[in-house]
Coordinates of C-alpha atoms and ligand atoms in Angstrom, one line a residue:
Chain A
M1 CA 134.5 76.0 91.1
K2 CA 132.5 73.8 93.9
F3 CA 130.3 75.4 96.4
K4 CA 127.7 74.4 99.2
L5 CA 125.0 75.7 99.3
E6 CA 123.1 76.4 102.9
I7 CA 119.1 77.0 100.7
W8 CA 115.9 77.3 101.7
R9 CA 112.9 75.5 101.9
Q10 CA 109.8 76.2 102.5
F11 CA 107.2 74.5 100.4
E12 CA 104.4 76.5 100.9
T13 CA 103.1 79.5 102.7
G14 CA 102.2 79.9 106.9
E15 CA 104.5 76.2 106.6
E16 CA 107.8 76.8 108.4
G17 CA 111.0 76.6 106.5
H18 CA 114.1 74.9 107.4
F19 CA 118.3 75.8 105.3
E20 CA 119.2 72.6 103.6
T21 CA 122.4 71.8 102.9
F22 CA 123.0 70.7 99.2
E23 CA 126.9 70.6 97.6
V24 CA 127.1 71.4 94.2
D25 CA 130.6 71.0 92.0
G26 CA 131.9 71.5 88.9
I27 CA 130.5 75.0 88.3
D28 CA 131.5 77.3 85.4
P29 CA 133.2 80.9 87.7
E30 CA 130.5 82.5 84.0
A31 CA 128.0 80.9 85.1
S32 CA 125.0 83.0 86.6
F33 CA 123.9 82.4 90.3
L34 CA 120.1 81.6 88.6
E35 CA 122.7 79.3 86.3
M36 CA 124.0 77.5 89.2
L37 CA 120.6 76.9 90.2
D38 CA 119.8 75.2 87.5
Q39 CA 122.2 73.1 87.4
L40 CA 121.4 72.3 91.3
N41 CA 118.0 71.4 89.2
E42 CA 118.9 69.4 86.9
R43 CA 120.1 67.0 89.4
L44 CA 117.8 66.5 92.1
T45 CA 115.3 65.8 89.1
G46 CA 118.2 63.4 88.0
E47 CA 117.4 61.9 92.2
K48 CA 114.0 62.7 91.8
R49 CA 114.1 64.7 95.0
R50 CA 112.0 68.2 94.9
T51 CA 114.0 70.6 93.0
V52 CA 114.2 74.1 94.0
A53 CA 111.3 77.1 93.4
F54 CA 113.2 80.4 92.5
D55 CA 112.4 82.8 90.5
S56 CA 113.1 83.9 87.4
D57 CA 112.1 85.6 83.7
C58 CA 114.3 88.2 81.8
R59 CA 117.6 86.7 83.1
E60 CA 119.0 89.9 82.2
G61 CA 118.9 91.9 85.1
I62 CA 115.2 94.1 83.7
C63 CA 112.9 92.1 84.1
G64 CA 113.4 92.5 88.6
S65 CA 111.7 88.8 88.9
C66 CA 114.7 87.4 90.7
S67 CA 115.1 87.6 93.8
L68 CA 117.1 85.4 95.9
V69 CA 118.6 86.6 98.9
I70 CA 123.0 85.8 99.3
D71 CA 124.9 85.3 101.6
D72 CA 122.2 88.1 103.5
T73 CA 122.5 90.6 101.1
P74 CA 119.2 91.4 98.9
H75 CA 120.3 90.1 95.6
G76 CA 123.3 89.9 96.5
P77 CA 127.2 91.4 96.5
R78 CA 127.8 93.2 93.7
Q79 CA 124.3 95.3 93.6
V80 CA 123.1 94.0 90.7
T81 CA 119.3 91.3 90.2
S82 CA 121.1 87.4 91.1
C83 CA 120.2 86.2 87.4
Q84 CA 123.3 89.2 87.3
T85 CA 125.0 88.0 89.3
Y86 CA 127.7 86.1 88.9
M87 CA 129.4 83.0 90.4
R88 CA 132.9 84.5 89.1
D89 CA 132.2 86.6 92.4
F90 CA 131.7 83.8 94.9
E91 CA 135.4 82.2 96.6
D92 CA 136.2 79.0 95.1
G93 CA 134.9 76.0 98.2
S94 CA 132.3 78.9 100.5
T95 CA 129.5 78.0 101.4
I96 CA 127.0 80.9 100.2
R97 CA 123.9 80.7 101.6
V98 CA 120.8 81.3 99.9
E99 CA 117.3 82.5 101.5
P100 CA 113.9 84.6 99.6
F101 CA 113.3 88.2 100.0
R102 CA 111.1 88.2 103.4
S103 CA 108.7 91.0 104.3
T104 CA 105.3 90.1 106.6
S105 CA 103.6 91.8 102.9
F106 CA 105.3 88.9 100.1
P107 CA 104.9 86.0 102.1
V108 CA 107.3 83.0 100.9
I109 CA 105.5 81.0 97.8
R110 CA 107.3 77.8 97.4
D111 CA 111.7 78.5 98.4
L112 CA 112.5 81.5 97.7
V113 CA 109.6 82.6 95.3
T114 CA 107.9 85.1 97.2
D115 CA 104.5 86.7 96.8
R116 CA 105.1 90.9 95.6
G117 CA 101.7 91.1 95.1
A118 CA 101.8 93.5 97.2
L119 CA 103.4 96.0 95.5
D120 CA 101.2 95.5 92.4
R121 CA 98.4 96.5 94.6
V122 CA 100.3 100.1 95.2
I123 CA 101.2 100.9 91.8
Q124 CA 96.4 100.1 90.4
A125 CA 96.1 102.4 92.6
G126 CA 97.9 104.9 91.3
G127 CA 101.0 104.2 89.4
Y128 CA 99.0 104.6 86.6
T129 CA 98.5 107.7 84.0
G130 CA 95.4 108.7 82.1
A131 CA 97.0 109.7 79.0
T132 CA 95.8 108.3 75.8
T133 CA 98.1 105.8 73.8
G134 CA 98.0 106.8 69.7
P135 CA 99.6 109.2 67.4
Q136 CA 102.5 110.5 69.0
P137 CA 101.9 114.3 70.6
E138 CA 104.3 117.1 68.9
P139 CA 107.6 116.6 71.0
N140 CA 106.3 120.9 71.2
S141 CA 103.8 120.9 71.8
M142 CA 104.8 119.1 75.8
P143 CA 108.4 120.3 76.4
V144 CA 109.9 119.1 79.0
A145 CA 113.3 120.1 80.6
P146 CA 116.0 118.1 79.8
E147 CA 116.8 118.5 83.9
V148 CA 113.7 116.9 85.3
Q149 CA 113.8 114.5 81.9
E150 CA 116.8 113.4 83.7
R151 CA 115.3 112.6 87.2
A152 CA 111.6 111.3 86.4
M153 CA 114.0 108.4 83.7
D154 CA 116.1 108.0 86.5
A155 CA 113.2 106.9 88.8
A156 CA 111.9 105.1 86.3
I157 CA 114.5 102.6 85.7
C158 CA 113.3 101.2 89.1
I159 CA 112.6 97.1 88.0
G160 CA 110.1 96.3 90.9
C161 CA 112.1 93.7 92.1
G162 CA 111.7 94.5 95.9
A163 CA 115.5 94.0 97.0
C164 CA 114.3 97.9 98.4
V165 CA 112.2 96.2 101.2
A166 CA 114.3 93.3 101.4
A167 CA 117.3 95.3 103.0
C168 CA 115.0 98.0 104.6
P169 CA 115.2 97.1 109.0
N170 CA 111.6 98.1 108.8
G171 CA 110.3 96.0 105.5
S172 CA 109.4 100.2 104.3
A173 CA 108.9 100.1 100.6
M174 CA 109.6 103.6 100.2
L175 CA 111.6 103.1 98.1
F176 CA 109.6 101.5 95.5
T177 CA 106.4 103.9 96.1
G178 CA 108.9 107.0 95.6
A179 CA 110.1 105.7 91.9
K180 CA 106.7 105.8 90.7
V181 CA 105.3 108.9 92.0
T182 CA 109.1 110.7 91.0
H183 CA 108.6 109.3 87.8
L184 CA 104.9 109.9 86.8
N185 CA 104.6 112.7 88.8
L186 CA 106.6 115.1 87.2
L187 CA 106.0 114.3 83.3
P188 CA 103.5 115.9 81.9
Q189 CA 101.4 112.4 81.0
G190 CA 100.8 112.2 85.1
Q191 CA 99.9 116.1 85.9
P192 CA 96.1 114.8 86.2
E193 CA 96.0 112.3 88.6
R194 CA 98.4 114.2 90.3
A195 CA 96.8 115.8 93.8
N196 CA 95.9 112.2 94.4
R197 CA 98.5 109.8 92.9
A198 CA 101.0 109.7 96.7
I199 CA 98.5 109.8 98.5
A200 CA 96.4 106.9 97.1
M201 CA 99.6 104.2 96.4
V202 CA 101.3 105.9 100.4
D203 CA 97.9 105.0 101.8
Q204 CA 98.0 101.0 99.3
M205 CA 101.5 100.9 101.3
D206 CA 100.2 101.0 104.1
Q207 CA 97.3 98.7 104.3
E208 CA 100.2 96.0 102.6
G209 CA 101.5 96.5 106.2
F210 CA 104.8 97.1 104.6
G211 CA 106.2 99.5 107.2
G212 CA 106.9 103.5 107.5
C213 CA 110.6 105.2 106.8
T214 CA 113.1 105.8 108.8
N215 CA 116.4 107.6 106.6
F216 CA 118.6 104.3 107.6
G217 CA 119.5 104.4 103.5
E218 CA 120.1 100.0 103.1
C219 CA 117.4 100.1 100.4
S220 CA 119.2 102.2 97.5
R221 CA 122.8 100.4 99.0
V222 CA 120.6 97.1 97.6
C223 CA 118.9 99.1 94.1
P224 CA 120.1 97.0 91.1
Q225 CA 118.9 100.4 90.0
E226 CA 121.0 102.5 91.8
I227 CA 117.0 105.0 93.0
S228 CA 119.0 107.4 95.2
L229 CA 117.0 108.3 98.4
D230 CA 115.7 111.2 96.8
V231 CA 112.5 110.4 95.0
I232 CA 112.0 109.6 99.1
G233 CA 112.3 112.8 99.6
M234 CA 109.6 114.0 96.6
L235 CA 107.4 111.6 98.2
N236 CA 107.1 112.9 100.9
R237 CA 106.3 116.7 99.3
E238 CA 103.8 115.3 97.3
Y239 CA 102.8 112.9 99.8
R240 CA 102.4 116.4 102.5
R241 CA 101.2 118.8 99.9
G242 CA 98.7 116.6 98.2
R243 CA 96.9 115.9 102.7
L244 CA 97.2 119.9 103.3
G245 CA 94.9 120.5 99.8
K246 CA 98.1 122.1 98.0
R247 CA 98.4 122.7 94.3
P248 CA 100.8 120.7 93.6
K249 CA 104.3 122.7 91.9
D250 CA 104.1 122.6 88.1
P251 CA 108.5 121.0 87.4
P252 CA 110.3 124.0 86.3
A253 CA 110.4 125.1 82.5
M254 CA 111.2 124.4 79.6
R255 CA 114.0 127.4 79.5
A256 CA 115.3 128.8 76.1
Q257 CA 118.2 127.1 74.7
Chain B
M1 CA 89.8 120.7 106.2
I2 CA 92.7 119.5 106.6
P3 CA 91.9 115.3 108.1
V4 CA 94.3 115.2 110.7
A5 CA 93.2 111.3 111.5
D6 CA 94.3 110.6 108.3
F7 CA 97.1 111.9 107.6
W8 CA 98.5 111.4 111.7
N9 CA 96.8 107.5 110.7
S10 CA 99.8 106.6 107.3
T11 CA 103.4 105.8 107.8
V12 CA 104.5 108.9 106.0
G13 CA 102.0 111.3 107.6
K14 CA 103.5 110.3 110.8
K15 CA 106.9 110.2 110.0
T16 CA 105.7 114.0 109.3
V17 CA 104.7 114.7 112.4
V18 CA 107.7 113.1 114.3
A19 CA 109.6 115.1 112.3
V20 CA 108.3 118.7 112.8
T21 CA 107.6 118.1 116.5
G22 CA 111.1 116.9 116.4
T23 CA 112.1 120.5 114.5
I24 CA 110.3 122.1 117.2
L25 CA 112.8 120.9 119.9
V26 CA 115.8 121.1 117.5
G27 CA 114.8 124.8 117.2
Y28 CA 115.1 125.1 121.1
L29 CA 117.7 123.1 121.5
I30 CA 119.3 126.3 119.5
L31 CA 117.2 129.0 121.5
H32 CA 118.7 127.2 125.0
M33 CA 122.3 127.6 124.4
V34 CA 121.9 130.3 123.4
G35 CA 120.4 131.9 126.8
N36 CA 123.3 129.6 128.8
L37 CA 125.9 131.2 126.6
N38 CA 125.3 134.1 128.8
S39 CA 126.9 132.1 131.9
L40 CA 130.3 132.9 129.7
F41 CA 129.7 136.4 131.0
G42 CA 131.1 134.8 134.4
P43 CA 130.2 136.4 138.5
G44 CA 130.3 139.9 137.2
G45 CA 129.3 141.9 141.6
A46 CA 126.3 142.5 142.8
E47 CA 124.3 140.4 139.3
P48 CA 125.6 138.1 136.7
R49 CA 124.6 138.5 133.3
V50 CA 123.1 134.6 133.4
D51 CA 120.8 135.7 136.2
W52 CA 119.8 138.5 134.6
Y53 CA 118.6 136.6 131.6
S54 CA 116.6 134.2 133.8
G55 CA 114.6 137.2 134.9
W56 CA 114.2 139.2 131.7
L57 CA 113.0 135.3 130.2
R58 CA 110.0 135.4 132.7
E59 CA 109.0 139.0 132.3
I60 CA 108.9 139.0 128.3
A61 CA 105.8 140.6 126.7
E62 CA 105.3 142.7 130.2
P63 CA 102.3 143.8 131.0
L64 CA 101.0 141.4 128.2
F65 CA 101.4 137.9 129.6
P66 CA 101.2 137.7 132.8
Y67 CA 105.1 137.3 134.3
A68 CA 106.1 134.3 132.9
G69 CA 103.5 133.5 130.6
V70 CA 106.0 133.0 127.5
L71 CA 108.0 130.6 129.4
W72 CA 105.1 128.6 129.8
L73 CA 104.0 128.4 127.1
A74 CA 106.8 127.9 125.4
R75 CA 107.3 124.8 128.8
V76 CA 103.2 123.6 127.0
I77 CA 104.1 123.5 124.0
L78 CA 107.6 121.5 124.3
L79 CA 106.3 119.1 126.6
G80 CA 103.3 118.9 123.8
S81 CA 106.1 118.6 121.2
I82 CA 108.3 115.9 123.5
V83 CA 104.3 113.5 124.0
I84 CA 103.6 113.6 120.3
H85 CA 106.8 114.1 119.1
I86 CA 107.6 110.1 121.2
T87 CA 104.1 109.0 120.9
G88 CA 104.5 109.0 116.9
V89 CA 108.2 107.4 117.1
L90 CA 106.4 104.3 118.7
Q91 CA 104.2 103.7 117.1
L92 CA 106.3 103.8 114.0
N93 CA 108.0 101.4 115.8
S94 CA 105.7 99.0 116.4
R95 CA 104.1 98.9 113.0
N96 CA 107.9 98.4 111.3
R97 CA 108.9 95.9 113.7
A98 CA 105.4 93.9 112.4
A99 CA 105.9 93.8 109.0
R100 CA 109.7 92.6 109.5
P101 CA 110.2 88.9 110.1
S102 CA 112.4 89.1 113.3
R103 CA 115.9 88.7 112.9
Y104 CA 116.7 88.7 108.8
P105 CA 118.4 89.8 106.6
A106 CA 121.1 89.9 109.9
R107 CA 123.8 91.9 107.3
R108 CA 123.2 95.6 107.9
I109 CA 123.7 97.6 104.9
G110 CA 125.7 100.7 104.5
R111 CA 122.8 102.3 108.0
S112 CA 125.6 104.8 110.5
W113 CA 124.9 103.6 113.7
E114 CA 123.2 107.0 114.7
S115 CA 120.5 106.7 112.4
G116 CA 119.8 102.7 114.1
T117 CA 119.6 103.8 117.7
M118 CA 117.2 106.9 117.2
L119 CA 114.8 104.5 119.9
V120 CA 118.0 104.3 122.5
S121 CA 119.3 107.2 122.7
G122 CA 115.7 109.8 122.1
L123 CA 115.1 107.4 125.9
L124 CA 117.9 108.4 127.1
V125 CA 117.6 112.2 126.1
L126 CA 114.5 111.9 128.5
A127 CA 115.7 110.7 130.8
F128 CA 118.0 113.2 131.0
I129 CA 115.9 115.5 130.5
I130 CA 113.9 114.5 133.7
F131 CA 116.8 114.9 136.0
H132 CA 117.3 118.1 133.9
I133 CA 114.4 119.2 135.1
L134 CA 114.7 118.2 138.9
Q135 CA 118.1 119.1 139.5
F136 CA 117.9 122.8 137.9
T137 CA 114.1 124.0 137.4
T138 CA 112.4 122.3 140.2
L139 CA 115.3 122.7 141.9
S140 CA 114.7 119.0 143.5
I141 CA 119.1 117.6 143.3
T142 CA 120.1 118.9 146.2
V143 CA 123.3 117.1 146.3
T144 CA 124.4 120.5 146.0
P145 CA 123.2 123.8 147.1
L146 CA 120.1 125.3 145.4
E147 CA 118.5 129.0 145.7
H148 CA 115.8 130.3 143.5
G149 CA 116.2 133.0 141.3
A150 CA 120.9 132.8 141.5
V151 CA 121.3 130.7 138.1
Y152 CA 125.1 131.4 138.3
F153 CA 125.3 129.9 141.9
N154 CA 123.5 127.2 141.4
L155 CA 125.1 126.5 138.2
Y156 CA 129.5 126.7 139.8
N157 CA 127.7 124.9 142.5
A158 CA 126.8 121.2 140.6
F159 CA 129.4 122.1 137.8
Q160 CA 132.7 121.7 140.3
E161 CA 131.7 117.8 140.7
W162 CA 133.0 115.4 138.4
Y163 CA 130.2 113.6 138.3
F164 CA 127.3 116.8 136.8
V165 CA 130.6 117.6 134.9
V166 CA 130.3 114.0 132.9
I167 CA 126.4 113.3 133.2
Y168 CA 125.6 116.6 131.3
L169 CA 128.8 115.4 128.9
A170 CA 127.4 112.7 128.5
A171 CA 124.3 113.3 127.8
L172 CA 125.6 116.3 125.0
V173 CA 127.2 113.2 122.9
L174 CA 123.4 111.5 123.0
V175 CA 122.3 114.3 122.1
G176 CA 124.5 114.6 118.9
I177 CA 124.0 111.0 118.3
H178 CA 120.3 111.6 118.5
L179 CA 120.6 114.6 116.4
R180 CA 123.0 114.6 113.7
H181 CA 120.8 111.5 112.2
G182 CA 117.7 113.3 113.1
I183 CA 118.9 116.9 111.3
W184 CA 119.3 115.3 108.4
S185 CA 116.1 112.6 108.8
L186 CA 113.6 115.6 109.3
V187 CA 115.6 117.3 105.8
Q188 CA 114.6 113.9 104.4
T189 CA 110.9 113.1 106.3
L190 CA 109.5 116.9 105.1
G191 CA 110.9 117.0 101.3
L192 CA 113.0 119.4 101.6
D193 CA 115.8 118.2 99.8
S194 CA 117.5 117.9 96.3
P195 CA 119.3 115.5 94.6
A196 CA 121.5 118.6 94.2
R197 CA 121.7 119.9 97.4
N198 CA 122.1 116.5 99.9
R199 CA 125.1 116.5 100.9
G200 CA 125.3 120.0 101.3
I201 CA 121.9 119.0 103.8
R202 CA 124.3 116.3 105.0
Y203 CA 127.5 118.4 106.3
G204 CA 124.8 120.6 108.1
A205 CA 123.1 118.8 110.0
T206 CA 126.1 116.7 111.8
A207 CA 128.1 120.9 111.3
L208 CA 125.0 121.6 113.5
T209 CA 125.1 119.4 115.6
L210 CA 128.5 120.1 115.7
V211 CA 127.4 123.9 117.3
I212 CA 125.1 122.5 119.1
V213 CA 126.6 119.7 121.0
I214 CA 129.3 121.5 121.9
G215 CA 128.2 125.4 122.6
F216 CA 125.9 123.8 125.4
A217 CA 130.2 121.7 126.6
L218 CA 131.1 124.9 127.0
V219 CA 129.1 125.8 130.3
P220 CA 129.7 123.1 131.7
V221 CA 133.8 122.5 131.3
L222 CA 134.0 126.4 131.4
F223 CA 133.1 126.2 135.3
W224 CA 134.6 122.5 136.2
T225 CA 138.1 124.4 135.0
G226 CA 137.6 128.0 136.9
V227 CA 137.8 129.5 134.1
L228 CA 134.0 131.0 135.7
G229 CA 135.2 131.9 139.1
A230 CA 132.9 131.5 142.2
P231 CA 129.8 134.5 141.9
E232 CA 129.9 137.0 144.3
T233 CA 126.8 138.4 145.3
E234 CA 126.8 138.5 148.8
A235 CA 123.9 136.3 148.9
A236 CA 125.8 133.5 147.9
I237 CA 128.9 134.1 149.9
A238 CA 126.9 134.3 152.7
S239 CA 125.2 131.2 151.7
L240 CA 129.0 129.2 150.4
A241 CA 130.4 130.3 154.0
G242 CA 127.5 129.1 155.5
G243 CA 127.8 125.7 153.8
T244 CA 131.5 125.8 154.6
A245 CA 131.3 125.9 158.5
Ligands
HEM301 C1 115.8 117.2 123.5 C2 115.1 116.5 122.5 C3 114.5 115.8 120.9 C4 115.5 115.7 120.0 C5 116.1 117.8 119.7 C6 114.6 115.2 118.7 C7 115.1 115.5 118.1 C8 114.7 114.3 116.7 C9 114.6 114.7 115.0 C10 114.8 116.4 114.6 C11 114.2 113.4 114.2 C12 114.9 114.0 113.1 C13 112.8 113.8 112.6 C14 112.1 112.0 111.4 O1 112.9 112.5 110.8 O2 111.1 112.5 111.7 C15 113.9 112.9 114.5 C16 113.6 111.3 115.4 C17 113.7 110.8 116.2 N1 113.1 110.7 117.7 FE1 113.9 112.3 118.3 N2 114.5 114.3 119.8 C18 114.4 114.1 120.4 C19 113.9 113.7 122.3 C20 113.2 112.6 121.6 C21 113.3 111.6 122.6 C22 113.0 112.2 124.4 C23 113.2 110.2 122.3 C24 112.6 108.9 122.8 C25 111.7 108.5 122.2 C26 113.4 110.0 120.6 C27 113.3 108.8 120.3 C28 112.8 110.0 118.0 C29 112.9 108.9 117.2 C30 113.0 107.2 117.2 C31 113.5 109.2 115.9 C32 113.0 108.5 115.1 C33 114.5 108.1 114.2 C34 114.1 108.0 112.6 O3 113.4 108.0 111.9 O4 115.3 106.9 112.3 N3 113.7 111.8 120.9 N4 114.7 113.3 116.3
FES302 S1 115.1 87.5 85.4 FE1 114.7 89.6 84.9 S2 115.2 91.0 86.3 FE2 116.6 88.4 87.3

């Protein structure tokens, strides 16, 4: 296959960026988007030109490193990570626009690479548990109802890629933070820090300059893990309860089978 | 003590306040709409039902409260709610704009257009609220005859003019646009939703919006189409005769 690529070039943070056009040819339809960029970079190396910088690690959709905005959509057209986006999903001969995830809180480091450290600092503020690791507890000593476990795991699958921030017209990180709070606040291990977790994480989120939620729901539409907007409702609830000094509601108890 | 400043300064806290004031305003809209439906009892001879209702509003809880005391209390709460609602919204809006490099990304995915136009619909509703108070509360828009305490008479006269009917219906459409997103949004903001209930909440918000809009729309439409007839009080007849002579 053959494509025309308009790629965002920016040498370093703060520099004014621009789009540069490249042509690629002989692309296997089964190549992933990142493999297509690899091919371009090999050619650029051969021509002694500066390669296009982009982030990737696992290339199997679980690490959350890859972060391209493809044709104005974070990650690309299929609601999967950029590394899981395949060239067969694009029309042969078409022009594809590639940009970094953008938000005031995600400064561009180079080309398509952004610094998403702001999300790490939100995690540091409250996205942890103090439970000791070590031998597994006896399972029946701390039962978790299946519905609770399901909700917690549906949130826990967040890979922290930041596509939600890139998609949000407000540059808000509420889906990310909501997923972390839902995951940890529902499970027994997360209970000791629960009262303060949402407050600490929201405060950090605000300090990092992320915007607020206006319930547009665009974050959820691009999330490769299909995290539901429900986690934002949960975050709002946990934050309010924490601030008003109310004891958090216990997750529903285990019912006898 | 609740650290009020911390709450108000966080995006989530401020949004919660926007939602609570929004809820107060929606609650008021429902009461106002139901109250207006008193007009549907028609001119009713000596005293139209809606005139009686208007008087009653001023006498609630007398002598515990002074004349029109509860009415003024409600007005203060509503004014406060609107001011806080708009202040919160504008502050959030400027934060949100700062969090996002301009004009990016171009493609919007799956948000409803109501949600994207909340600021516009809200500000137009505000403009209408001011016009509406000038017309029927302070009786300052004297294009059509207006009399103190003669609610039915005032409504009847105003809604004989097509342009007033159009203004009121247009404002109701805007309120509907604002509330279709707003009512669902407030449930989400207050975190009252749950995965199992979410679809219901979406439909419920649309349904409540429709009830409010249609309930309000009945009054101008029924006056305009002549279903609700001319006022029959003596003063009204005299005034109308004077007006046409
Ligand atoms: C009759 C008067 C009004 C009612 C009943 C009303 C109701 C509501 C409700 C229920 C919400 C959702 C609250 C939330 O989830 O946070 C809301 C949000 C909002 N309102 Fe109003 N409102 C009114 C007037 C106004 C006015 C005059 C403005 C003018 C600026 C305005 C602008 C907004 C905006 C921008 C939002 C935020 C929307 C979002 O988060 O996407 N509203 N309103
Ligand atoms: S590279 Fe790990 S998710 Fe794409």
